[in-house]
Amino acid sequence: MGKLSLSGLAVWLVCSAAYAQEGPADFTTHVPLTVSGSGPWYRLELPLAVQLSARQADLSDVRVFNAAGEPQAYALSRQSAQRSESRNVADVKWFALYAADTREALPDVVMKSTAEGTLLEVRPSTSGKQVLRGWVLDASAIKAPLQQLSLDWSRERDGFQRFSIEASDDLQHWASWGDGQVARLSFAEERVEQHDVSLPGQSARYLRLVWQGQEAPQLTSAKLTSATSSRLPAPLMWSQPLAGTPLKAGEYSWQLPTGLNVERLRIDLKQPNTLAPVSLSGRREAGQAWQPLSNGLLYRLTQNGQDVVQDELQLPGQTVAELKLQVDERGGGLGVEAPALRFAVRATQLVFLTRGEPPFTLAVGNASVKAANLPLSTLIPDASAERLKTLGTAALAGEVMVKPPAVAASPAVGTDWKKLGLWAVLLLGVAALGAMAYSLLRKPMARP
């Protein structure tokens, strides 16, 4: 029992000290939150002002507290580029392909189509007995890549149906798309049917299906599934214009409010017919060497009475607090005054699990605390994009006051009574542990 009590006391002391070190008062900025919808999880889109209030570029100093000042479990999710796909199923026309027998590699046919590519008919080139060898499918009305072929055929032809698949845009030149197989099987009053064949995801106006070594069945239905995908860029949050400082001819610098993972910049090009080859450098702290970040060509040109503008630079997303732009003045430069600059950072979502009583408060601004966020899959065991959309939402109930970095980084004046108190608790705990150990050692050992 003595050993168990000592271990428990030690764990209690360490945990008490760890939790006592972090509370709402340890952060420079506090904003009340309002929650709506179904809990206990809520999601909050962090405004840019919150990121500017942070003292750590990865937002490790963001916290959510309840009314009692207790921290809430949370996760951070930086929103990334998303892909969307739309699928469409279309019925298509089919035209029979005939040959003299089933051993010919390809049927000899004459095809007729319109100038737009729509197939009108397929005629055998020779007379005499003809065997149905396959089908031509007209996909000329489908502009998206073809993903799947679905066939149905007459009930008289059960079993496996194997065929080659070829694609063409002009009915003259054919490219192999591999082989396909469909089936309709019956066994012991059970029926198994397979109607679908995967396609390589390419576009084609026509498909040719040729049965090898057997006569083709009569088709009753032919469908083609096409899909188009689009890539949505990662959502960004843009800052207000930031004034810069001219360093020398063709060179300007800007000081960011804090270290940020900047994704993109936008330079204000006021004068028409501006052409400026530029290179951009950045650094995290004054005195450090400048690191190259990006280069490009900025311009604002007038063509046919309209402005054609390219005023953005893509950045690698690394942390910077100061930026320097160097302009090749052979293009005319950007003027004596430094142009205004806007920067963009990746949109970030905070998801937290409510515990305790509201109101809840968002706190940020501490350069020394360690990250406390959980993986999203840990915070929400069944997390998914669809699941996140059903969560309740949180919103800021007040303005975020952005404080200069010097205010957050300056040490507190006077004696840190809180830190001294923590040390006193730890020392008293160690003394108690020593006293308990000494008393146990002095007890006479029980004789058998």
PDB file of N, CA and C in Angstrom, residues 242-248 250-255 322-325 336-341:
ATOM      1  N   LEU A 242      -0.779  45.779 -47.178  1.00  0.00           N
ATOM      2  CA  LEU A 242       0.305  45.988 -46.227  1.00  0.00           C
ATOM      3  C   LEU A 242       1.310  46.946 -46.858  1.00  0.00           C
ATOM      4  N   ALA A 243       1.620  48.024 -46.174  1.00  0.00           N
ATOM      5  CA  ALA A 243       2.566  49.018 -46.692  1.00  0.00           C
ATOM      6  C   ALA A 243       3.984  48.473 -46.600  1.00  0.00           C
ATOM      7  N   GLY A 244       4.811  48.851 -47.563  1.00  0.00           N
ATOM      8  CA  GLY A 244       6.187  48.384 -47.602  1.00  0.00           C
ATOM      9  C   GLY A 244       7.189  49.514 -47.431  1.00  0.00           C
ATOM     10  N   THR A 245       8.461  49.149 -47.500  1.00  0.00           N
ATOM     11  CA  THR A 245       9.549  50.107 -47.328  1.00  0.00           C
ATOM     12  C   THR A 245      10.505  49.986 -48.500  1.00  0.00           C
ATOM     13  N   PRO A 246      10.792  51.100 -49.206  1.00  0.00           N
ATOM     14  CA  PRO A 246      11.804  51.030 -50.281  1.00  0.00           C
ATOM     15  C   PRO A 246      13.196  50.916 -49.670  1.00  0.00           C
ATOM     16  N   LEU A 247      13.998  49.953 -50.143  1.00  0.00           N
ATOM     17  CA  LEU A 247      15.357  49.767 -49.642  1.00  0.00           C
ATOM     18  C   LEU A 247      16.356  50.509 -50.510  1.00  0.00           C
ATOM     19  N   LYS A 248      16.251  50.309 -51.798  1.00  0.00           N
ATOM     20  CA  LYS A 248      17.048  51.018 -52.773  1.00  0.00           C
ATOM     21  C   LYS A 248      16.326  50.903 -54.104  1.00  0.00           C
ATOM     22  N   GLY A 250      14.592  49.704 -57.075  1.00  0.00           N
ATOM     23  CA  GLY A 250      14.144  48.391 -57.511  1.00  0.00           C
ATOM     24  C   GLY A 250      14.117  47.340 -56.419  1.00  0.00           C
ATOM     25  N   GLU A 251      14.141  47.750 -55.149  1.00  0.00           N
ATOM     26  CA  GLU A 251      14.147  46.785 -54.049  1.00  0.00           C
ATOM     27  C   GLU A 251      13.249  47.286 -52.917  1.00  0.00           C
ATOM     28  N   TYR A 252      12.352  46.412 -52.456  1.00  0.00           N
ATOM     29  CA  TYR A 252      11.371  46.796 -51.440  1.00  0.00           C
ATOM     30  C   TYR A 252      11.254  45.662 -50.415  1.00  0.00           C
ATOM     31  N   SER A 253      10.807  46.024 -49.192  1.00  0.00           N
ATOM     32  CA  SER A 253      10.604  45.011 -48.153  1.00  0.00           C
ATOM     33  C   SER A 253       9.288  45.275 -47.431  1.00  0.00           C
ATOM     34  N   TRP A 254       8.742  44.202 -46.859  1.00  0.00           N
ATOM     35  CA  TRP A 254       7.511  44.272 -46.079  1.00  0.00           C
ATOM     36  C   TRP A 254       7.690  43.445 -44.808  1.00  0.00           C
ATOM     37  N   GLN A 255       7.246  43.987 -43.688  1.00  0.00           N
ATOM     38  CA  GLN A 255       7.282  43.287 -42.417  1.00  0.00           C
ATOM     39  C   GLN A 255       5.883  42.726 -42.134  1.00  0.00           C
ATOM     40  N   GLU A 322       9.322  38.371 -42.873  1.00  0.00           N
ATOM     41  CA  GLU A 322       9.742  39.547 -43.631  1.00  0.00           C
ATOM     42  C   GLU A 322       9.973  39.130 -45.076  1.00  0.00           C
ATOM     43  N   LEU A 323       9.585  39.994 -46.000  1.00  0.00           N
ATOM     44  CA  LEU A 323       9.691  39.702 -47.429  1.00  0.00           C
ATOM     45  C   LEU A 323      10.475  40.803 -48.118  1.00  0.00           C
ATOM     46  N   LYS A 324      11.229  40.417 -49.149  1.00  0.00           N
ATOM     47  CA  LYS A 324      11.980  41.391 -49.951  1.00  0.00           C
ATOM     48  C   LYS A 324      11.755  41.092 -51.426  1.00  0.00           C
ATOM     49  N   LEU A 325      11.378  42.116 -52.189  1.00  0.00           N
ATOM     50  CA  LEU A 325      11.132  41.996 -53.620  1.00  0.00           C
ATOM     51  C   LEU A 325      12.201  42.763 -54.380  1.00  0.00           C
ATOM     52  N   VAL A 336       9.200  54.659 -57.150  1.00  0.00           N
ATOM     53  CA  VAL A 336      10.021  54.953 -55.971  1.00  0.00           C
ATOM     54  C   VAL A 336       9.382  54.399 -54.710  1.00  0.00           C
ATOM     55  N   GLU A 337       8.091  54.594 -54.551  1.00  0.00           N
ATOM     56  CA  GLU A 337       7.384  54.106 -53.373  1.00  0.00           C
ATOM     57  C   GLU A 337       7.151  52.602 -53.482  1.00  0.00           C
ATOM     58  N   ALA A 338       7.214  51.949 -52.337  1.00  0.00           N
ATOM     59  CA  ALA A 338       6.953  50.502 -52.315  1.00  0.00           C
ATOM     60  C   ALA A 338       5.475  50.238 -52.581  1.00  0.00           C
ATOM     61  N   PRO A 339       5.146  49.313 -53.468  1.00  0.00           N
ATOM     62  CA  PRO A 339       3.735  49.018 -53.731  1.00  0.00           C
ATOM     63  C   PRO A 339       3.104  48.310 -52.532  1.00  0.00           C
ATOM     64  N   ALA A 340       1.795  48.419 -52.418  1.00  0.00           N
ATOM     65  CA  ALA A 340       1.075  47.694 -51.361  1.00  0.00           C
ATOM     66  C   ALA A 340       1.085  46.203 -51.678  1.00  0.00           C
ATOM     67  N   LEU A 341       1.080  45.407 -50.631  1.00  0.00           N
ATOM     68  CA  LEU A 341       1.151  43.946 -50.778  1.00  0.00           C
ATOM     69  C   LEU A 341       0.043  43.293 -49.965  1.00  0.00           C
TER      70      LEU A 341
END
